[in-house]
């Protein structure tokens, strides 16, 4: 694996840097972090600008290196990240690109890349989180449609989404993993009810999703009927493997800012704090190298990230929590002056070891699939 950049890639970087310098001053002000319709409009507007400039598909670029350069440069310039387009751009879209038919790709990918349509993820249920294969939302075939009834929970961005990547049980008699299908659910279909869940931080970023005899065309099924578990593994490998990559760059920038703040407020004289920040810097550097490796490996094996995504997700979610703890130590009460967005980020870092599969589940995956240990009960 060659981790250096070619002349062509450096040219891509220079052009992007120039474009960002010209484009960013024209962006509207960021909306309040709790205003989800405002955030949707802002994030889609940014995606549209990227699309019009030829960068819209960059997260799916055939060249992993260009993707990494894009992330480095956009973060360095303080550009927005994917925001409300997280699911569509980073895992539903890539899943459809990998598993969808020609017609499905033509229908759904363009609107995601243009920032016209937003997706959410309807996987978890009240009794099926870590044990996702236990999901019970039922889809019964009726002519050219499935009639779907059930409940999903923790559906991020459901309130502002047009589509949902939805897991349903199409064969209740089959062994659990073999009776599931992956559907694209239109969120405006009759029978869909979204009930926002407000977190302790005051944000309603996720919701409960109630489905009452919702008709979903059979043509919205991605993959074969009852083969949805395999398609789900593709979605999860994008979600764990590459979806958080952009945030690592942001964390590294925050770490640099913390070191500067510590020098200014005198905390830098404390050797324990210096060791702590140094350890974090080494950890994030190692994570960046792991990303480069995972992305290059995915490229070599047809574009779908492998089990290295679980190693990344496990370490990243803990490193992010440690970073925000260290920030609180360096900044003390001054952290409260950094505004609502920073404080929401700090609070939401606590959820990273749960979202997209808990740390315990990632450890199980690493134990079984990398270390070859026997399966747990
Ligand atoms: C911020 C956030 C956003 C989310 N967004 C979405 C979304 O958009 N769409 C969606 O579908 N879901 C979403 N989720 C849900 C998330 O995927 C689940 O919360 C997660 O999979 C855990 O499931 P659970 O909450 O049911 O916990 P449980 O599965 O009930 O787990 C409870 C505890 O038991 C442990 N545990 C369970 N099984 C095992 C085992 N076999 N071995 C060891 N320990 C085990 C877990 O690690 C955990 O500590 C989101 C969650 C968060 C926090």
Coordinates of C-alpha atoms and ligand atoms in Angstrom, one line a residue:
X1 CA 0.0 0.0 0.0
X2 CA 1.4 3.4 -1.1
X3 CA 0.3 6.2 1.2
X4 CA 2.0 9.1 -0.7
X5 CA 0.1 11.4 -3.0
X6 CA 0.9 11.6 -6.8
X7 CA 1.4 14.8 -8.7
X8 CA -2.1 14.5 -10.2
X9 CA -3.6 14.1 -6.7
X10 CA -1.7 17.2 -5.5
X11 CA -3.2 19.1 -8.5
X12 CA -6.7 17.9 -7.4
X13 CA -5.9 19.2 -4.0
X14 CA -4.8 22.6 -5.3
X15 CA -7.8 23.0 -7.5
X16 CA -10.2 22.1 -4.6
X17 CA -8.4 24.4 -2.3
X18 CA -8.9 27.3 -4.7
X19 CA -12.5 26.4 -5.3
X20 CA -13.2 26.3 -1.5
X21 CA -11.5 29.7 -1.0
X22 CA -13.8 31.2 -3.6
X23 CA -17.0 29.4 -2.6
X24 CA -17.1 29.4 1.2
X25 CA -17.4 33.2 1.8
X26 CA -20.7 33.0 -0.2
X27 CA -22.4 30.4 2.1
X28 CA -25.4 31.6 4.1
X29 CA -25.0 31.6 7.9
X30 CA -25.2 28.2 9.6
X31 CA -28.7 27.5 11.0
X32 CA -29.3 26.9 14.7
X33 CA -28.1 23.3 15.4
X34 CA -31.6 22.4 16.7
X35 CA -33.4 23.7 13.6
X36 CA -33.6 20.5 11.6
X37 CA -35.6 21.8 8.6
X38 CA -33.1 24.7 8.5
X39 CA -30.2 22.3 8.7
X40 CA -31.6 20.2 5.9
X41 CA -31.9 23.2 3.6
X42 CA -28.4 24.3 4.5
X43 CA -26.8 20.9 4.0
X44 CA -28.7 20.2 0.8
X45 CA -27.6 23.7 -0.5
X46 CA -24.0 22.8 0.2
X47 CA -24.3 19.4 -1.5
X48 CA -25.9 21.2 -4.6
X49 CA -22.8 23.6 -4.7
X50 CA -20.5 20.6 -4.6
X51 CA -22.5 18.8 -7.3
X52 CA -22.5 21.8 -9.6
X53 CA -18.7 22.2 -9.2
X54 CA -18.1 18.5 -10.0
X55 CA -17.5 17.3 -6.4
X56 CA -20.9 15.9 -5.6
X57 CA -20.0 12.3 -6.0
X58 CA -16.6 12.6 -4.3
X59 CA -17.6 10.3 -1.3
X60 CA -18.1 7.6 -3.9
X61 CA -15.1 8.5 -6.0
X62 CA -13.3 5.6 -7.6
X63 CA -10.1 7.0 -6.2
X64 CA -10.0 6.6 -2.4
X65 CA -7.1 9.0 -2.3
X66 CA -9.2 11.8 -3.8
X67 CA -11.8 11.2 -1.2
X68 CA -9.3 11.5 1.6
X69 CA -7.8 14.7 0.0
X70 CA -11.3 16.1 -0.3
X71 CA -12.0 15.4 3.4
X72 CA -8.6 16.9 4.5
X73 CA -9.2 20.1 2.4
X74 CA -12.8 20.7 3.2
X75 CA -12.2 20.3 6.9
X76 CA -9.0 22.5 6.8
X77 CA -11.1 25.2 5.1
X78 CA -13.9 24.9 7.7
X79 CA -16.5 23.7 5.0
X80 CA -19.7 22.0 6.1
X81 CA -19.7 18.2 6.2
X82 CA -22.6 16.0 4.9
X83 CA -25.0 16.8 7.8
X84 CA -28.6 15.8 7.1
X85 CA -27.4 14.0 4.0
X86 CA -25.4 11.5 6.1
X87 CA -27.4 8.4 5.4
X88 CA -28.1 9.1 1.7
X89 CA -24.5 10.1 0.8
X90 CA -22.6 7.8 3.1
X91 CA -24.5 4.5 3.3
X92 CA -27.9 4.2 1.6
X93 CA -26.5 5.7 -1.6
X94 CA -23.4 3.5 -1.7
X95 CA -25.5 0.5 -0.9
X96 CA -27.8 1.2 -3.9
X97 CA -24.8 1.9 -6.1
X98 CA -23.4 -1.6 -5.1
X99 CA -26.6 -3.6 -4.9
X100 CA -29.3 -1.8 -6.8
X101 CA -30.5 -2.4 -10.4
X102 CA -29.7 0.0 -13.2
X103 CA -33.2 1.5 -12.8
X104 CA -32.8 1.9 -9.0
X105 CA -29.5 3.6 -9.4
X106 CA -31.0 5.9 -12.0
X107 CA -33.9 6.8 -9.8
X108 CA -32.2 7.4 -6.5
X109 CA -28.6 8.3 -6.8
X110 CA -28.9 11.5 -8.8
X111 CA -31.2 13.2 -6.3
X112 CA -28.9 12.3 -3.4
X113 CA -25.9 13.7 -5.2
X114 CA -27.7 16.9 -6.2
X115 CA -28.9 17.4 -2.6
X116 CA -32.5 17.1 -3.7
X117 CA -33.5 14.1 -1.5
X118 CA -32.5 13.1 2.0
X119 CA -32.6 9.6 3.4
X120 CA -32.9 8.1 6.9
X121 CA -32.2 4.7 8.3
X122 CA -35.0 2.4 9.6
X123 CA -33.1 -0.5 11.0
X124 CA -33.5 -0.5 14.8
X125 CA -36.7 -1.5 16.6
X126 CA -37.7 -1.3 20.2
X127 CA -36.7 -5.0 20.6
X128 CA -34.1 -5.3 17.9
X129 CA -31.0 -3.1 18.3
X130 CA -27.8 -5.1 18.7
X131 CA -29.8 -8.1 17.9
X132 CA -30.9 -6.6 14.6
X133 CA -31.8 -9.9 13.0
X134 CA -34.6 -10.1 15.5
X135 CA -36.5 -7.3 13.7
X136 CA -40.3 -7.8 13.5
X137 CA -41.6 -5.1 11.1
X138 CA -43.6 -7.2 8.8
X139 CA -43.9 -6.9 5.0
X140 CA -46.6 -9.0 3.3
X141 CA -46.7 -9.2 -0.5
X142 CA -49.9 -8.0 -2.1
X143 CA -49.7 -7.9 -5.9
X144 CA -46.9 -5.5 -6.9
X145 CA -46.5 -4.0 -3.4
X146 CA -45.5 -5.0 0.1
X147 CA -47.9 -4.0 2.9
X148 CA -45.6 -3.0 5.8
X149 CA -46.6 -2.8 9.4
X150 CA -44.4 -2.3 12.4
X151 CA -42.3 0.2 14.4
X152 CA -38.8 1.5 14.1
X153 CA -36.9 3.6 16.6
X154 CA -33.8 6.0 16.8
X155 CA -34.4 6.9 13.1
X156 CA -32.0 9.8 12.7
X157 CA -33.2 12.7 10.5
X158 CA -36.6 11.0 9.9
X159 CA -38.4 14.3 10.3
X160 CA -36.7 15.8 7.3
X161 CA -36.1 12.7 5.2
X162 CA -37.8 11.8 1.8
X163 CA -36.7 8.2 1.9
X164 CA -35.9 5.5 4.4
X165 CA -33.7 2.5 4.0
X166 CA -36.0 0.1 5.7
X167 CA -35.5 -3.5 6.9
X168 CA -38.6 -5.7 7.0
X169 CA -39.3 -9.3 7.6
X170 CA -40.7 -10.8 4.4
X171 CA -40.6 -14.5 5.6
X172 CA -41.5 -15.1 9.3
X173 CA -41.0 -18.8 8.9
X174 CA -37.4 -18.7 7.6
X175 CA -34.4 -18.7 9.9
X176 CA -34.0 -15.1 11.3
X177 CA -31.2 -13.9 9.0
X178 CA -32.9 -15.4 5.9
X179 CA -36.3 -13.8 6.0
X180 CA -35.3 -10.1 5.8
X181 CA -35.6 -7.7 2.9
X182 CA -34.1 -4.1 2.3
X183 CA -36.7 -1.6 1.0
X184 CA -36.7 2.0 0.0
X185 CA -39.7 3.5 1.8
X186 CA -41.1 6.9 0.6
X187 CA -41.6 8.8 3.8
X188 CA -44.7 10.6 2.5
X189 CA -46.6 7.3 1.9
X190 CA -49.9 7.0 3.7
X191 CA -49.6 5.1 7.0
X192 CA -46.1 6.5 7.9
X193 CA -46.0 8.4 11.2
X194 CA -42.9 10.1 12.5
X195 CA -42.8 11.0 16.2
X196 CA -39.6 13.0 17.1
X197 CA -37.7 11.9 20.2
X198 CA -36.2 14.8 22.1
X199 CA -32.8 14.0 23.7
X200 CA -31.6 15.5 27.0
X201 CA -29.6 17.9 25.0
X202 CA -32.8 19.3 23.5
X203 CA -32.3 18.0 20.0
X204 CA -34.9 16.0 18.1
X205 CA -32.4 14.5 15.7
X206 CA -34.0 11.1 15.7
X207 CA -37.6 9.8 15.9
X208 CA -39.9 6.8 16.3
X209 CA -41.3 5.6 13.0
X210 CA -44.7 3.9 13.0
X211 CA -45.8 2.0 9.9
X212 CA -49.4 1.1 9.5
X213 CA -50.2 -1.0 6.4
X214 CA -47.9 1.2 4.3
X215 CA -47.8 0.1 0.6
X216 CA -44.3 0.0 -0.8
X217 CA -43.8 -1.0 -4.4
X218 CA -42.0 -4.3 -4.9
X219 CA -39.7 -2.4 -7.3
X220 CA -38.3 -0.5 -4.2
X221 CA -36.7 -3.7 -2.9
X222 CA -32.9 -3.6 -3.2
X223 CA -31.5 -7.1 -3.5
X224 CA -33.5 -10.3 -3.7
X225 CA -36.5 -10.9 -1.4
X226 CA -35.3 -12.5 1.8
X227 CA -31.6 -11.6 1.0
X228 CA -31.8 -8.3 2.9
X229 CA -29.4 -9.4 5.6
X230 CA -26.6 -9.6 3.1
X231 CA -27.5 -6.2 1.8
X232 CA -27.7 -4.9 5.3
X233 CA -24.1 -6.0 5.9
X234 CA -23.1 -3.9 2.9
X235 CA -24.9 -0.9 4.4
X236 CA -23.3 -1.4 7.8
X237 CA -19.9 -1.9 6.3
X238 CA -20.2 1.6 4.7
X239 CA -21.7 3.0 7.9
X240 CA -18.9 1.7 10.1
X241 CA -16.1 1.7 7.6
X242 CA -16.2 5.0 5.8
X243 CA -19.1 7.2 7.0
X244 CA -17.2 8.7 10.0
X245 CA -14.0 9.3 8.2
X246 CA -14.6 13.1 7.7
X247 CA -15.1 13.6 11.4
X248 CA -11.6 12.3 12.2
X249 CA -10.1 15.2 10.3
X250 CA -12.3 17.5 12.4
X251 CA -11.1 15.8 15.6
X252 CA -7.5 16.3 14.6
X253 CA -8.2 20.0 14.0
X254 CA -9.9 20.3 17.4
X255 CA -6.9 18.7 19.0
X256 CA -4.6 21.3 17.5
X257 CA -6.9 24.1 18.7
X258 CA -6.8 22.6 22.2
X259 CA -3.1 22.5 22.3
X260 CA -3.0 26.2 21.3
X261 CA -5.6 27.0 24.0
X262 CA -3.6 25.1 26.6
X263 CA -0.5 27.1 25.8
X264 CA -2.5 30.4 26.1
X265 CA -4.2 29.6 29.4
X266 CA -1.2 28.1 31.1
X267 CA -2.5 24.5 31.3
X268 CA 0.3 23.4 29.0
X269 CA 2.7 23.5 31.9
X270 CA 1.0 20.4 33.3
X271 CA 2.9 17.4 32.1
X272 CA 0.0 15.0 32.7
X273 CA -2.2 17.1 30.3
X274 CA 0.6 17.3 27.7
X275 CA 0.9 13.5 27.9
X276 CA -2.9 13.2 27.5
X277 CA -3.0 15.4 24.4
X278 CA 0.0 13.7 23.0
X279 CA -1.6 10.3 23.4
X280 CA -4.7 11.5 21.7
X281 CA -2.7 13.0 18.8
X282 CA -0.9 9.7 18.3
X283 CA -4.3 7.9 18.5
X284 CA -5.9 10.1 15.8
X285 CA -2.8 9.8 13.6
X286 CA -3.1 6.0 13.9
X287 CA -6.8 6.2 13.1
X288 CA -6.1 8.3 10.0
X289 CA -3.6 5.6 8.8
X290 CA -6.2 2.9 9.5
X291 CA -8.7 4.9 7.4
X292 CA -6.2 5.0 4.5
X293 CA -5.7 1.3 4.8
X294 CA -9.4 0.5 5.0
X295 CA -10.3 2.8 2.1
X296 CA -7.5 1.3 -0.1
X297 CA -8.5 -2.2 0.8
X298 CA -12.2 -1.5 -0.1
X299 CA -11.0 -0.1 -3.4
X300 CA -9.1 -3.3 -4.1
X301 CA -12.1 -5.5 -3.3
X302 CA -14.9 -3.9 -5.3
X303 CA -15.6 -0.8 -3.2
X304 CA -17.3 -2.3 -0.1
X305 CA -15.3 -1.7 3.1
X306 CA -14.3 -4.8 5.1
X307 CA -14.2 -5.8 8.7
X308 CA -11.5 -3.2 9.4
X309 CA -14.5 -0.8 9.6
X310 CA -15.4 -2.4 13.0
X311 CA -11.8 -1.8 14.3
X312 CA -12.0 1.8 13.2
X313 CA -15.5 2.4 14.6
X314 CA -14.5 0.9 17.9
X315 CA -11.4 3.0 18.4
X316 CA -12.8 6.2 16.8
X317 CA -15.9 6.3 19.0
X318 CA -13.8 6.0 22.2
X319 CA -11.1 8.5 20.9
X320 CA -13.9 11.0 20.2
X321 CA -15.2 10.8 23.8
X322 CA -11.7 11.1 25.2
X323 CA -11.1 14.1 23.0
X324 CA -14.2 16.0 24.3
X325 CA -13.3 15.0 27.9
X326 CA -9.8 16.5 27.4
X327 CA -11.3 19.6 25.8
X328 CA -13.5 20.1 28.9
X329 CA -10.3 19.8 31.1
X330 CA -8.3 22.3 29.0
X331 CA -11.1 24.8 28.6
X332 CA -12.9 24.4 31.9
X333 CA -15.9 26.7 32.2
X334 CA -14.7 28.6 29.1
X335 CA -16.1 25.7 27.1
X336 CA -19.6 27.0 27.8
X337 CA -18.7 30.1 25.8
X338 CA -18.0 28.1 22.6
X339 CA -21.7 28.0 21.8
X340 CA -24.5 25.6 21.4
X341 CA -23.0 23.6 18.5
X342 CA -19.8 22.8 20.3
X343 CA -21.6 21.8 23.5
X344 CA -24.1 19.6 21.5
X345 CA -21.1 17.9 19.8
X346 CA -19.6 17.2 23.2
X347 CA -22.8 15.7 24.5
X348 CA -23.4 13.7 21.3
X349 CA -19.9 12.3 21.5
X350 CA -21.4 10.1 24.3
X351 CA -23.7 8.4 21.8
X352 CA -20.9 7.3 19.5
X353 CA -20.2 4.1 21.3
X354 CA -23.8 3.1 20.8
X355 CA -24.8 4.4 17.3
X356 CA -24.1 2.2 14.3
X357 CA -23.6 -0.8 16.5
X358 CA -22.3 -0.6 20.1
X359 CA -18.7 -1.1 21.2
X360 CA -19.5 -4.5 22.6
X361 CA -20.9 -5.6 19.3
X362 CA -17.8 -4.3 17.4
X363 CA -15.6 -6.2 19.8
X364 CA -17.6 -9.4 19.1
X365 CA -17.1 -8.8 15.4
X366 CA -13.4 -8.3 15.8
X367 CA -13.1 -11.4 18.1
X368 CA -15.0 -13.6 15.6
X369 CA -14.0 -12.3 12.2
X370 CA -10.4 -11.1 12.7
X371 CA -9.1 -13.1 15.7
X372 CA -11.1 -16.2 14.8
X373 CA -12.4 -16.7 18.3
X374 CA -15.4 -18.9 18.8
X375 CA -18.8 -17.3 18.4
X376 CA -20.5 -16.0 21.6
X377 CA -23.9 -17.3 22.6
Ligands
LIG1 C1 -27.2 8.8 18.1 C2 -27.8 7.6 17.6 C3 -28.3 7.6 16.4 C4 -28.9 6.4 15.9 N1 -29.5 6.4 14.6 C5 -30.1 5.3 14.2 C6 -30.7 5.4 12.9 O1 -30.7 6.4 12.2 N2 -31.4 4.3 12.5 C7 -31.4 3.1 13.2 O2 -32.0 2.1 12.8 N3 -30.8 3.0 14.5 C8 -30.2 4.1 14.9 N4 -29.6 4.1 16.2 C9 -29.8 2.9 17.0 C10 -28.5 2.1 17.3 O3 -28.2 1.4 16.1 C11 -28.8 1.2 18.5 O4 -29.0 2.0 19.6 C12 -27.7 0.2 18.7 O5 -27.6 -0.7 17.7 C13 -27.9 -0.5 20.1 O6 -29.2 -1.1 20.1 P1 -30.1 -0.9 21.4 O7 -30.2 0.6 21.7 O8 -31.4 -1.6 21.2 O9 -29.3 -1.5 22.6 P2 -29.3 -3.1 23.0 O10 -29.1 -3.9 21.8 O11 -30.5 -3.3 23.8 O12 -28.0 -3.1 23.9 C14 -28.0 -2.8 25.3 C15 -26.6 -3.1 25.9 O13 -26.4 -4.5 25.8 C16 -25.1 -4.8 25.1 N5 -25.2 -6.0 24.2 C17 -26.3 -6.4 23.5 N6 -26.0 -7.5 22.9 C18 -24.8 -7.9 23.2 C19 -23.9 -9.0 22.9 N7 -24.3 -9.9 22.0 N8 -22.7 -9.0 23.4 C20 -22.3 -8.1 24.3 N9 -23.0 -7.0 24.6 C21 -24.3 -6.9 24.1 C22 -25.0 -3.5 24.2 O14 -23.6 -3.3 23.8 C23 -25.5 -2.4 25.1 O15 -24.5 -2.0 26.0 C24 -29.0 5.2 16.7 C25 -28.5 5.3 18.0 C26 -27.9 6.4 18.5 C27 -27.3 6.4 19.9

